[in-house]
Amino acid sequence: MIPAHGGTLIDRVVPAAKRAELAQIAADLPKIELNSRETTDLGLIANGAMSPLEGFMTRAEFDSVLKSMRLPNGLAWPLPVTLTLKSDALASHAVPFDAALVDGDGNVVGVIHVEEIFTADLKTTAESALATSDDAHPGVGYLKEFGTTYAGGKVTVLDVPSHAPFEEYDLSPRQTRELFERNGWRTICAFQTRNPIHRAHEYLIKCALETVDGFLIHPAMGETKSDDIPADIRMQCYLALGKHYFPEKHVALSTFPYAMRYAGPREAILHAILRQNYGCTHFIVGRDHAGVGNYYGTYDAQHIFLEFRKEELAIEPVFFEHSFFCKRCEGMASQKTCPHGQEDRVFLSGTKVREMLVNGEKLPGEFTRREVAEILERHYATA
Ligand code: ADX
């Protein structure tokens, strides 16, 4: 089995025997409110998906990651994982101190041992992490909304988020590793997505699956842009697709409790590292991975892997060029395999798809499977 990034699969969930005691202690601590991204990040730190991180980043980690895409110990890590102090109340608190972490519903979900409070420059942070400080970029919007004063330190977690009514698909890195073991899969490719799986996605998955033992469909379930399709509707699409078009023996579906950053290339590296922690050996990176608008070049998220030595990333990226249905090839193809012109290719942008759905138009079978289209059409008809 592939090792966790850094060698040890972290576990920051409080042992069951100590849960009640920690909950009681937390009740009397100062409180730090988590936003939606931080709530999901906390779960990923707790279950080991963010290994080797054991908490939210301190200044040295934050600076090192932004500057060199590596942690201070040299381990590859491309993006900050931070906890913002949304009010000034704790910003001048003497460190170290313990604080309770409270989710959006007011539940105490963990405790942080705050080692450091620091403020980063917003523009430098945005330009390093996102390659832009344009307000229209959702990641810049996030920095502006929550600010850049951070509390860094290790966490201990009481509860990790779950995805009702799809809890049975909430597999932690330990559980996916057990699943792969049970299935006898030695090579496993993961697919990150924030969209319904259309024919182009399915094509990448099936091409990659030809060369590995098993496949993990791993949709991001945390916060996405407001115009992305909601996670529970997407889950229905994945289940329908799995039932009709994927062999159960070789394809698993599990939720990925992660909030999109839309950081393009740097996020592709983060996505890969996290999937290594889930036990995957391969990871698909197609066109404009984790991109938004026109901030990143179509294949920047592939090129960035060249900035890491082979031994720095144990998981292997699997690159794909822009894929589509070609009427003359009479099947799925890519820029690499199809000699025909644009006029023969069925490709719909996300915006175009939304437009068609809003207008009650049917999505073509060359673009998406009917079983998936029906779920989306129903969703838009009732939205
Ligand atoms: S992402 O933000 O999660 O990357 P999306 O769900 O659209 O967005 O894509 C999931 C994966 O499929 C990414 O690796 C992306 O690069 C790839 N991908 C999406 N559409 C295509 C396409 N038409 N051709 C090639 N790769 C694609």
mmCIF file of C-alpha atoms and ligand atoms in Angstrom:
data_model
loop_
_atom_site.group_PDB
_atom_site.id
_atom_site.type_symbol
_atom_site.label_atom_id
_atom_site.label_comp_id
_atom_site.label_asym_id
_atom_site.label_seq_id
_atom_site.Cartn_x
_atom_site.Cartn_y
_atom_site.Cartn_z
ATOM 1 C CA MET A 1 0.000 0.000 0.000
ATOM 2 C CA ILE A 2 1.249 3.478 -0.851
ATOM 3 C CA PRO A 3 2.448 5.292 2.319
ATOM 4 C CA ALA A 4 0.737 8.455 3.580
ATOM 5 C CA HIS A 5 2.383 11.720 2.517
ATOM 6 C CA GLY A 6 5.236 12.188 5.005
ATOM 7 C CA GLY A 7 5.076 8.533 6.083
ATOM 8 C CA THR A 8 2.380 8.536 8.791
ATOM 9 C CA LEU A 9 -1.377 8.622 8.381
ATOM 10 C CA ILE A 10 -2.389 11.237 10.936
ATOM 11 C CA ASP A 11 -5.338 10.667 13.279
ATOM 12 C CA ARG A 12 -6.554 13.714 15.209
ATOM 13 C CA VAL A 13 -9.953 12.342 16.222
ATOM 14 C CA VAL A 14 -10.269 12.127 19.991
ATOM 15 C CA PRO A 15 -10.354 8.483 21.192
ATOM 16 C CA ALA A 16 -13.936 7.418 22.088
ATOM 17 C CA ALA A 17 -13.009 6.950 25.759
ATOM 18 C CA LYS A 18 -11.885 10.576 26.036
ATOM 19 C CA ARG A 19 -14.632 12.186 23.977
ATOM 20 C CA ALA A 20 -16.956 13.176 26.828
ATOM 21 C CA GLU A 21 -14.068 14.631 28.836
ATOM 22 C CA LEU A 22 -12.840 16.755 25.895
ATOM 23 C CA ALA A 23 -16.388 17.942 25.108
ATOM 24 C CA GLN A 24 -16.729 19.087 28.704
ATOM 25 C CA ILE A 25 -13.387 20.903 28.684
ATOM 26 C CA ALA A 26 -14.246 22.545 25.343
ATOM 27 C CA ALA A 27 -17.503 23.934 26.716
ATOM 28 C CA ASP A 28 -15.548 26.370 28.915
ATOM 29 C CA LEU A 29 -12.938 27.463 26.357
ATOM 30 C CA PRO A 30 -12.962 30.637 24.260
ATOM 31 C CA LYS A 31 -14.646 29.896 20.931
ATOM 32 C CA ILE A 32 -13.414 30.198 17.363
ATOM 33 C CA GLU A 33 -16.110 29.995 14.722
ATOM 34 C CA LEU A 34 -15.350 27.883 11.680
ATOM 35 C CA ASN A 35 -16.581 28.812 8.241
ATOM 36 C CA SER A 36 -17.705 26.098 5.871
ATOM 37 C CA ARG A 37 -14.237 25.544 4.316
ATOM 38 C CA GLU A 38 -12.568 25.381 7.719
ATOM 39 C CA THR A 39 -15.148 22.875 8.952
ATOM 40 C CA THR A 40 -14.358 20.515 6.097
ATOM 41 C CA ASP A 41 -10.606 21.137 6.431
ATOM 42 C CA LEU A 42 -10.843 20.218 10.108
ATOM 43 C CA GLY A 43 -12.446 16.902 9.154
ATOM 44 C CA LEU A 44 -9.692 16.239 6.606
ATOM 45 C CA ILE A 45 -6.968 16.986 9.156
ATOM 46 C CA ALA A 46 -8.717 14.759 11.700
ATOM 47 C CA ASN A 47 -9.109 11.727 9.448
ATOM 48 C CA GLY A 48 -5.586 11.909 8.023
ATOM 49 C CA ALA A 49 -6.497 13.087 4.514
ATOM 50 C CA MET A 50 -4.293 16.159 5.088
ATOM 51 C CA SER A 51 -1.346 14.127 6.487
ATOM 52 C CA PRO A 52 1.212 15.227 7.600
ATOM 53 C CA LEU A 53 -0.764 18.273 8.859
ATOM 54 C CA GLU A 54 -1.942 17.916 12.447
ATOM 55 C CA GLY A 55 -3.594 21.299 12.665
ATOM 56 C CA PHE A 56 -4.048 24.671 11.008
ATOM 57 C CA MET A 57 -0.859 26.259 9.711
ATOM 58 C CA THR A 58 1.451 28.457 11.724
ATOM 59 C CA ARG A 59 3.271 31.406 10.138
ATOM 60 C CA ALA A 60 6.400 29.415 9.245
ATOM 61 C CA GLU A 61 4.322 26.755 7.498
ATOM 62 C CA PHE A 62 2.130 29.333 5.778
ATOM 63 C CA ASP A 63 5.076 31.367 4.463
ATOM 64 C CA SER A 64 7.024 28.303 3.388
ATOM 65 C CA VAL A 65 4.067 26.830 1.488
ATOM 66 C CA LEU A 66 3.296 30.071 -0.332
ATOM 67 C CA LYS A 67 6.909 30.694 -1.224
ATOM 68 C CA SER A 68 8.205 27.246 -2.124
ATOM 69 C CA MET A 69 5.176 24.898 -2.304
ATOM 70 C CA ARG A 70 6.865 22.941 0.464
ATOM 71 C CA LEU A 71 6.473 22.709 4.235
ATOM 72 C CA PRO A 72 9.395 23.936 6.363
ATOM 73 C CA ASN A 73 10.682 20.324 6.507
ATOM 74 C CA GLY A 74 10.837 20.264 2.704
ATOM 75 C CA LEU A 75 7.787 18.065 2.122
ATOM 76 C CA ALA A 76 5.687 19.044 -0.895
ATOM 77 C CA TRP A 77 2.596 21.070 0.037
ATOM 78 C CA PRO A 78 1.190 23.683 -2.326
ATOM 79 C CA LEU A 79 -1.527 25.675 -0.506
ATOM 80 C CA PRO A 80 -2.189 27.147 2.950
ATOM 81 C CA VAL A 81 -4.639 25.389 5.256
ATOM 82 C CA THR A 82 -5.681 28.100 7.653
ATOM 83 C CA LEU A 83 -8.074 29.039 10.414
ATOM 84 C CA THR A 84 -9.225 32.660 10.246
ATOM 85 C CA LEU A 85 -10.044 34.731 13.300
ATOM 86 C CA LYS A 86 -13.204 36.408 12.115
ATOM 87 C CA SER A 87 -13.572 38.781 15.045
ATOM 88 C CA ASP A 88 -10.915 40.823 16.809
ATOM 89 C CA ALA A 89 -11.916 39.371 20.171
ATOM 90 C CA LEU A 90 -9.177 36.706 20.200
ATOM 91 C CA ALA A 91 -6.643 38.363 17.884
ATOM 92 C CA SER A 92 -4.649 39.800 20.778
ATOM 93 C CA HIS A 93 -5.070 36.819 23.136
ATOM 94 C CA ALA A 94 -1.754 35.734 24.668
ATOM 95 C CA VAL A 95 -0.477 32.500 23.127
ATOM 96 C CA PRO A 96 -0.472 29.598 23.644
ATOM 97 C CA PHE A 97 -4.086 28.916 24.589
ATOM 98 C CA ASP A 98 -6.753 26.348 23.849
ATOM 99 C CA ALA A 99 -9.940 27.291 22.015
ATOM 100 C CA ALA A 100 -13.096 25.393 21.101
ATOM 101 C CA LEU A 101 -13.873 25.107 17.393
ATOM 102 C CA VAL A 102 -17.515 25.767 16.602
ATOM 103 C CA ASP A 103 -19.203 24.891 13.292
ATOM 104 C CA GLY A 104 -21.861 26.894 11.440
ATOM 105 C CA ASP A 105 -24.653 25.216 13.436
ATOM 106 C CA GLY A 106 -23.074 26.258 16.738
ATOM 107 C CA ASN A 107 -21.780 22.763 17.600
ATOM 108 C CA VAL A 108 -18.374 22.415 19.256
ATOM 109 C CA VAL A 109 -16.575 20.057 16.875
ATOM 110 C CA GLY A 110 -13.038 20.177 18.225
ATOM 111 C CA VAL A 111 -10.318 21.990 20.112
ATOM 112 C CA ILE A 112 -7.280 23.864 18.821
ATOM 113 C CA HIS A 113 -4.122 24.451 20.796
ATOM 114 C CA VAL A 114 -3.335 27.921 19.399
ATOM 115 C CA GLU A 115 0.429 28.302 19.188
ATOM 116 C CA GLU A 116 0.444 31.460 17.149
ATOM 117 C CA ILE A 117 -1.760 34.238 15.793
ATOM 118 C CA PHE A 118 -0.524 36.029 12.707
ATOM 119 C CA THR A 119 -1.720 38.304 9.957
ATOM 120 C CA ALA A 120 -0.718 37.754 6.342
ATOM 121 C CA ASP A 121 -0.746 40.283 3.524
ATOM 122 C CA LEU A 122 -3.886 39.616 1.476
ATOM 123 C CA LYS A 123 -2.500 40.594 -1.921
ATOM 124 C CA THR A 124 0.689 38.535 -1.535
ATOM 125 C CA THR A 125 -1.324 35.573 -0.268
ATOM 126 C CA ALA A 126 -3.735 35.760 -3.195
ATOM 127 C CA GLU A 127 -1.033 36.219 -5.804
ATOM 128 C CA SER A 128 1.083 33.364 -4.460
ATOM 129 C CA ALA A 129 -1.716 30.861 -3.871
ATOM 130 C CA LEU A 130 -4.126 31.769 -6.664
ATOM 131 C CA ALA A 131 -1.860 33.567 -9.136
ATOM 132 C CA THR A 132 -4.241 36.547 -9.067
ATOM 133 C CA SER A 133 -5.637 39.146 -6.702
ATOM 134 C CA ASP A 134 -8.628 39.868 -8.922
ATOM 135 C CA ASP A 135 -11.778 40.299 -6.826
ATOM 136 C CA ALA A 136 -13.788 38.203 -9.280
ATOM 137 C CA HIS A 137 -11.771 35.082 -8.401
ATOM 138 C CA PRO A 138 -13.768 33.114 -5.753
ATOM 139 C CA GLY A 139 -10.570 32.441 -3.764
ATOM 140 C CA VAL A 140 -9.829 36.165 -3.567
ATOM 141 C CA GLY A 141 -13.450 36.703 -2.530
ATOM 142 C CA TYR A 142 -12.885 34.184 0.260
ATOM 143 C CA LEU A 143 -9.778 36.019 1.521
ATOM 144 C CA LYS A 144 -11.668 39.322 1.485
ATOM 145 C CA GLU A 145 -14.709 37.882 3.222
ATOM 146 C CA PHE A 146 -12.881 36.191 6.101
ATOM 147 C CA GLY A 147 -9.685 38.239 6.336
ATOM 148 C CA THR A 148 -6.108 37.075 6.758
ATOM 149 C CA THR A 149 -5.596 36.936 10.512
ATOM 150 C CA TYR A 150 -4.954 33.314 11.350
ATOM 151 C CA ALA A 151 -4.693 31.065 14.398
ATOM 152 C CA GLY A 152 -2.200 28.235 13.935
ATOM 153 C CA GLY A 153 -1.865 25.075 15.991
ATOM 154 C CA LYS A 154 -2.708 21.401 16.404
ATOM 155 C CA VAL A 155 -6.313 20.273 16.613
ATOM 156 C CA THR A 156 -8.177 17.467 18.325
ATOM 157 C CA VAL A 157 -11.520 16.693 16.785
ATOM 158 C CA LEU A 158 -14.765 15.520 18.355
ATOM 159 C CA ASP A 159 -16.866 15.052 15.219
ATOM 160 C CA VAL A 160 -16.032 14.838 11.524
ATOM 161 C CA PRO A 161 -18.661 16.097 9.051
ATOM 162 C CA SER A 162 -20.950 13.548 7.376
ATOM 163 C CA HIS A 163 -23.078 13.774 4.247
ATOM 164 C CA ALA A 164 -26.658 12.794 4.972
ATOM 165 C CA PRO A 165 -28.293 10.924 3.310
ATOM 166 C CA PHE A 166 -25.132 9.509 1.725
ATOM 167 C CA GLU A 167 -23.266 8.586 4.941
ATOM 168 C CA GLU A 168 -22.519 5.091 3.696
ATOM 169 C CA TYR A 169 -20.189 6.708 1.128
ATOM 170 C CA ASP A 170 -18.302 8.742 3.748
ATOM 171 C CA LEU A 171 -15.054 6.765 3.751
ATOM 172 C CA SER A 172 -12.031 8.080 5.642
ATOM 173 C CA PRO A 173 -8.520 7.412 4.318
ATOM 174 C CA ARG A 174 -8.312 4.429 6.665
ATOM 175 C CA GLN A 175 -11.559 3.067 5.257
ATOM 176 C CA THR A 176 -10.643 3.551 1.587
ATOM 177 C CA ARG A 177 -7.305 1.851 2.285
ATOM 178 C CA GLU A 178 -9.178 -1.080 3.869
ATOM 179 C CA LEU A 179 -11.542 -1.194 0.896
ATOM 180 C CA PHE A 180 -8.672 -1.322 -1.602
ATOM 181 C CA GLU A 181 -7.003 -4.060 0.464
ATOM 182 C CA ARG A 182 -10.243 -6.090 0.594
ATOM 183 C CA ASN A 183 -10.737 -5.715 -3.149
ATOM 184 C CA GLY A 184 -7.164 -6.786 -3.809
ATOM 185 C CA TRP A 185 -6.459 -3.531 -5.693
ATOM 186 C CA ARG A 186 -2.760 -2.646 -5.732
ATOM 187 C CA THR A 187 -3.015 0.236 -8.179
ATOM 188 C CA ILE A 188 -5.888 2.667 -7.740
ATOM 189 C CA CYS A 189 -6.604 5.787 -9.740
ATOM 190 C CA ALA A 190 -8.631 8.624 -8.177
ATOM 191 C CA PHE A 191 -10.893 11.098 -9.921
ATOM 192 C CA GLN A 192 -11.491 14.501 -8.386
ATOM 193 C CA THR A 193 -14.624 16.272 -9.502
ATOM 194 C CA ARG A 194 -16.931 19.118 -8.562
ATOM 195 C CA ASN A 195 -19.323 18.435 -11.420
ATOM 196 C CA PRO A 196 -21.748 15.754 -12.494
ATOM 197 C CA ILE A 197 -19.797 13.114 -14.417
ATOM 198 C CA HIS A 198 -20.416 13.740 -18.105
ATOM 199 C CA ARG A 199 -19.249 11.644 -21.041
ATOM 200 C CA ALA A 200 -15.812 13.352 -21.199
ATOM 201 C CA HIS A 201 -15.182 12.616 -17.499
ATOM 202 C CA GLU A 202 -16.393 9.042 -17.971
ATOM 203 C CA TYR A 203 -14.003 8.649 -20.893
ATOM 204 C CA LEU A 204 -10.995 9.732 -18.770
ATOM 205 C CA ILE A 205 -12.058 7.396 -15.978
ATOM 206 C CA LYS A 206 -12.442 4.422 -18.303
ATOM 207 C CA CYS A 207 -9.187 5.090 -20.169
ATOM 208 C CA ALA A 208 -7.303 5.263 -16.861
ATOM 209 C CA LEU A 209 -9.084 2.223 -15.470
ATOM 210 C CA GLU A 210 -7.723 0.139 -18.357
ATOM 211 C CA THR A 211 -4.270 0.413 -16.757
ATOM 212 C CA VAL A 212 -4.991 0.111 -13.000
ATOM 213 C CA ASP A 213 -6.744 -2.424 -10.721
ATOM 214 C CA GLY A 214 -9.381 -0.132 -9.299
ATOM 215 C CA PHE A 215 -10.858 3.311 -9.449
ATOM 216 C CA LEU A 216 -12.004 5.776 -6.803
ATOM 217 C CA ILE A 217 -14.576 8.352 -7.845
ATOM 218 C CA HIS A 218 -14.006 11.035 -5.264
ATOM 219 C CA PRO A 219 -16.303 14.054 -5.604
ATOM 220 C CA ALA A 220 -15.620 17.192 -3.562
ATOM 221 C CA MET A 221 -18.624 17.566 -1.258
ATOM 222 C CA GLY A 222 -17.668 20.763 0.574
ATOM 223 C CA GLU A 223 -18.360 24.315 -0.461
ATOM 224 C CA THR A 224 -18.342 25.076 -4.187
ATOM 225 C CA LYS A 225 -19.250 28.187 -6.189
ATOM 226 C CA SER A 226 -22.935 29.021 -6.009
ATOM 227 C CA ASP A 227 -23.422 28.188 -9.695
ATOM 228 C CA ASP A 228 -21.864 24.705 -9.391
ATOM 229 C CA ILE A 229 -24.396 21.858 -9.104
ATOM 230 C CA PRO A 230 -25.125 21.079 -5.402
ATOM 231 C CA ALA A 231 -23.327 18.051 -3.959
ATOM 232 C CA ASP A 232 -26.448 16.021 -3.147
ATOM 233 C CA ILE A 233 -27.716 16.322 -6.737
ATOM 234 C CA ARG A 234 -24.274 15.321 -8.002
ATOM 235 C CA MET A 235 -24.280 12.295 -5.684
ATOM 236 C CA GLN A 236 -27.523 11.140 -7.322
ATOM 237 C CA CYS A 237 -25.812 11.509 -10.712
ATOM 238 C CA TYR A 238 -22.741 9.502 -9.596
ATOM 239 C CA LEU A 239 -24.925 6.725 -8.214
ATOM 240 C CA ALA A 240 -26.992 6.565 -11.409
ATOM 241 C CA LEU A 241 -23.855 6.475 -13.528
ATOM 242 C CA GLY A 242 -22.276 3.828 -11.288
ATOM 243 C CA LYS A 243 -25.375 1.657 -11.537
ATOM 244 C CA HIS A 244 -25.587 1.777 -15.316
ATOM 245 C CA TYR A 245 -22.074 2.341 -16.653
ATOM 246 C CA PHE A 246 -19.363 1.308 -14.167
ATOM 247 C CA PRO A 247 -18.435 -2.216 -13.037
ATOM 248 C CA GLU A 248 -18.788 -2.429 -9.256
ATOM 249 C CA LYS A 249 -15.843 -4.817 -9.145
ATOM 250 C CA HIS A 250 -13.442 -2.105 -10.238
ATOM 251 C CA VAL A 251 -15.033 1.245 -9.387
ATOM 252 C CA ALA A 252 -15.738 2.658 -5.917
ATOM 253 C CA LEU A 253 -17.512 5.886 -4.995
ATOM 254 C CA SER A 254 -16.703 7.830 -1.867
ATOM 255 C CA THR A 255 -17.362 11.390 -0.714
ATOM 256 C CA PHE A 256 -14.431 13.802 -0.429
ATOM 257 C CA PRO A 257 -15.299 16.307 2.320
ATOM 258 C CA TYR A 258 -13.398 19.164 0.762
ATOM 259 C CA ALA A 259 -14.134 22.779 -0.164
ATOM 260 C CA MET A 260 -12.929 23.858 -3.607
ATOM 261 C CA ARG A 261 -10.294 26.605 -3.726
ATOM 262 C CA TYR A 262 -10.372 27.102 -7.535
ATOM 263 C CA ALA A 263 -6.602 27.514 -7.306
ATOM 264 C CA GLY A 264 -5.940 25.579 -10.523
ATOM 265 C CA PRO A 265 -2.345 24.244 -10.697
ATOM 266 C CA ARG A 266 -1.486 24.461 -6.996
ATOM 267 C CA GLU A 267 -4.786 22.853 -6.125
ATOM 268 C CA ALA A 268 -4.085 19.956 -8.488
ATOM 269 C CA ILE A 269 -0.999 19.157 -6.404
ATOM 270 C CA LEU A 270 -3.038 19.382 -3.195
ATOM 271 C CA HIS A 271 -5.737 17.138 -4.669
ATOM 272 C CA ALA A 272 -3.103 14.562 -5.609
ATOM 273 C CA ILE A 273 -1.435 14.554 -2.174
ATOM 274 C CA LEU A 274 -4.763 14.133 -0.411
ATOM 275 C CA ARG A 275 -5.677 11.207 -2.670
ATOM 276 C CA GLN A 276 -2.332 9.581 -1.866
ATOM 277 C CA ASN A 277 -3.404 9.738 1.758
ATOM 278 C CA TYR A 278 -6.605 7.926 0.786
ATOM 279 C CA GLY A 279 -4.394 5.138 -0.589
ATOM 280 C CA CYS A 280 -4.554 5.971 -4.297
ATOM 281 C CA THR A 281 -1.525 5.445 -6.525
ATOM 282 C CA HIS A 282 -2.692 7.462 -9.548
ATOM 283 C CA PHE A 283 -4.600 10.681 -10.017
ATOM 284 C CA ILE A 284 -6.305 12.153 -13.074
ATOM 285 C CA VAL A 285 -5.468 15.696 -14.124
ATOM 286 C CA GLY A 286 -7.286 16.765 -17.269
ATOM 287 C CA ARG A 287 -7.963 20.145 -18.808
ATOM 288 C CA ASP A 288 -8.123 23.206 -16.542
ATOM 289 C CA HIS A 289 -8.129 21.115 -13.371
ATOM 290 C CA ALA A 290 -9.680 23.038 -10.432
ATOM 291 C CA GLY A 291 -9.779 26.102 -12.651
ATOM 292 C CA VAL A 292 -12.247 28.946 -12.834
ATOM 293 C CA GLY A 293 -12.739 31.651 -15.469
ATOM 294 C CA ASN A 294 -9.601 32.287 -17.492
ATOM 295 C CA TYR A 295 -7.114 32.527 -14.647
ATOM 296 C CA TYR A 296 -5.078 29.445 -15.581
ATOM 297 C CA GLY A 297 -3.781 27.986 -18.818
ATOM 298 C CA THR A 298 -5.605 24.845 -19.978
ATOM 299 C CA TYR A 299 -2.738 22.535 -19.007
ATOM 300 C CA ASP A 300 -1.024 24.581 -16.235
ATOM 301 C CA ALA A 301 -2.291 22.069 -13.660
ATOM 302 C CA GLN A 302 -0.330 19.367 -15.508
ATOM 303 C CA HIS A 303 2.836 21.407 -16.041
ATOM 304 C CA ILE A 304 3.140 22.225 -12.334
ATOM 305 C CA PHE A 305 3.934 18.570 -11.568
ATOM 306 C CA LEU A 306 7.290 19.180 -13.293
ATOM 307 C CA GLU A 307 8.199 21.490 -10.409
ATOM 308 C CA PHE A 308 8.410 18.468 -8.094
ATOM 309 C CA ARG A 309 11.011 15.740 -8.197
ATOM 310 C CA LYS A 310 9.619 12.271 -8.780
ATOM 311 C CA GLU A 311 10.420 11.162 -5.221
ATOM 312 C CA GLU A 312 8.554 14.161 -3.764
ATOM 313 C CA LEU A 313 5.129 12.942 -4.863
ATOM 314 C CA ALA A 314 4.482 9.215 -4.492
ATOM 315 C CA ILE A 315 1.142 9.423 -6.322
ATOM 316 C CA GLU A 316 1.448 9.493 -10.096
ATOM 317 C CA PRO A 317 -0.526 12.041 -12.109
ATOM 318 C CA VAL A 318 -2.342 10.725 -15.181
ATOM 319 C CA PHE A 319 -2.700 13.522 -17.701
ATOM 320 C CA PHE A 320 -5.459 13.865 -20.258
ATOM 321 C CA GLU A 321 -6.002 16.328 -23.038
ATOM 322 C CA HIS A 322 -9.326 17.972 -23.745
ATOM 323 C CA SER A 323 -11.863 15.176 -24.405
ATOM 324 C CA PHE A 324 -15.186 15.241 -26.256
ATOM 325 C CA PHE A 325 -17.526 13.200 -28.414
ATOM 326 C CA CYS A 326 -16.524 13.312 -32.078
ATOM 327 C CA LYS A 327 -19.272 12.626 -34.587
ATOM 328 C CA ARG A 328 -16.836 11.429 -37.246
ATOM 329 C CA CYS A 329 -14.895 9.194 -34.838
ATOM 330 C CA GLU A 330 -18.362 8.068 -33.633
ATOM 331 C CA GLY A 331 -17.143 7.997 -30.081
ATOM 332 C CA MET A 332 -15.258 9.743 -27.338
ATOM 333 C CA ALA A 333 -11.850 11.085 -28.242
ATOM 334 C CA SER A 334 -9.405 13.779 -27.293
ATOM 335 C CA GLN A 335 -7.369 16.481 -28.951
ATOM 336 C CA LYS A 336 -4.569 13.940 -28.916
ATOM 337 C CA THR A 337 -6.465 11.099 -30.622
ATOM 338 C CA CYS A 338 -8.951 12.816 -32.939
ATOM 339 C CA PRO A 339 -7.891 14.308 -36.280
ATOM 340 C CA HIS A 340 -11.234 16.019 -37.019
ATOM 341 C CA GLY A 341 -12.284 19.626 -36.618
ATOM 342 C CA GLN A 342 -14.269 21.600 -34.055
ATOM 343 C CA GLU A 343 -17.422 21.297 -36.172
ATOM 344 C CA ASP A 344 -17.498 17.515 -35.585
ATOM 345 C CA ARG A 345 -17.014 17.756 -31.827
ATOM 346 C CA VAL A 346 -19.717 17.931 -29.162
ATOM 347 C CA PHE A 347 -18.410 20.072 -26.342
ATOM 348 C CA LEU A 348 -20.514 22.165 -23.994
ATOM 349 C CA SER A 349 -19.072 24.604 -21.498
ATOM 350 C CA GLY A 350 -20.409 24.625 -17.934
ATOM 351 C CA THR A 351 -22.145 27.925 -18.672
ATOM 352 C CA LYS A 352 -23.810 26.520 -21.786
ATOM 353 C CA VAL A 353 -24.991 23.429 -19.874
ATOM 354 C CA ARG A 354 -26.539 25.576 -17.143
ATOM 355 C CA GLU A 355 -28.176 27.756 -19.774
ATOM 356 C CA MET A 356 -29.731 24.730 -21.513
ATOM 357 C CA LEU A 357 -30.959 23.292 -18.214
ATOM 358 C CA VAL A 358 -32.440 26.610 -17.088
ATOM 359 C CA ASN A 359 -34.252 26.869 -20.434
ATOM 360 C CA GLY A 360 -35.624 23.340 -20.061
ATOM 361 C CA GLU A 361 -33.625 22.032 -23.046
ATOM 362 C CA LYS A 362 -32.481 18.404 -23.137
ATOM 363 C CA LEU A 363 -28.747 17.713 -22.880
ATOM 364 C CA PRO A 364 -27.476 15.689 -25.864
ATOM 365 C CA GLY A 365 -26.575 12.018 -25.306
ATOM 366 C CA GLU A 366 -23.132 12.685 -26.760
ATOM 367 C CA PHE A 367 -22.495 15.080 -23.882
ATOM 368 C CA THR A 368 -24.039 13.286 -20.933
ATOM 369 C CA ARG A 369 -25.756 9.976 -20.203
ATOM 370 C CA ARG A 370 -29.553 10.142 -20.241
ATOM 371 C CA GLU A 371 -29.726 8.810 -16.638
ATOM 372 C CA VAL A 372 -27.565 11.766 -15.505
ATOM 373 C CA ALA A 373 -29.339 14.288 -17.722
ATOM 374 C CA GLU A 374 -32.720 13.324 -16.253
ATOM 375 C CA ILE A 375 -31.539 14.047 -12.704
ATOM 376 C CA LEU A 376 -30.151 17.429 -13.764
ATOM 377 C CA GLU A 377 -33.242 18.309 -15.810
ATOM 378 C CA ARG A 378 -35.463 17.452 -12.809
ATOM 379 C CA HIS A 379 -33.291 19.525 -10.502
ATOM 380 C CA TYR A 380 -33.454 22.592 -12.730
ATOM 381 C CA ALA A 381 -37.179 22.158 -13.366
ATOM 382 C CA THR A 382 -37.872 22.373 -9.635
ATOM 383 C CA ALA A 383 -35.104 24.833 -8.651
HETATM 384 S S1 ADX B 1 -12.451 20.162 -11.051
HETATM 385 O O1 ADX B 1 -12.529 21.555 -10.580
HETATM 386 O O2 ADX B 1 -12.834 19.213 -10.054
HETATM 387 O O3 ADX B 1 -11.156 19.905 -11.680
HETATM 388 P P1 ADX B 1 -14.256 18.991 -13.029
HETATM 389 O O4 ADX B 1 -15.162 18.259 -12.113
HETATM 390 O O5 ADX B 1 -14.899 19.597 -14.235
HETATM 391 O O6 ADX B 1 -13.539 20.169 -12.245
HETATM 392 O O7 ADX B 1 -13.101 18.076 -13.573
HETATM 393 C C1 ADX B 1 -12.675 16.900 -12.986
HETATM 394 C C2 ADX B 1 -11.450 16.394 -13.713
HETATM 395 O O8 ADX B 1 -11.752 16.131 -15.089
HETATM 396 C C3 ADX B 1 -10.266 17.355 -13.753
HETATM 397 O O9 ADX B 1 -9.069 16.628 -13.733
HETATM 398 C C4 ADX B 1 -10.431 18.059 -15.090
HETATM 399 O O10 ADX B 1 -9.194 18.531 -15.556
HETATM 400 C C5 ADX B 1 -10.933 16.910 -15.953
HETATM 401 N N1 ADX B 1 -11.789 17.315 -17.093
HETATM 402 C C6 ADX B 1 -13.027 17.868 -17.041
HETATM 403 N N2 ADX B 1 -13.557 18.013 -18.277
HETATM 404 C C7 ADX B 1 -12.630 17.557 -19.146
HETATM 405 C C8 ADX B 1 -12.555 17.421 -20.564
HETATM 406 N N3 ADX B 1 -13.562 17.753 -21.366
HETATM 407 N N4 ADX B 1 -11.414 16.907 -21.097
HETATM 408 C C9 ADX B 1 -10.375 16.538 -20.328
HETATM 409 N N5 ADX B 1 -10.377 16.632 -18.983
HETATM 410 C C10 ADX B 1 -11.488 17.119 -18.392
#
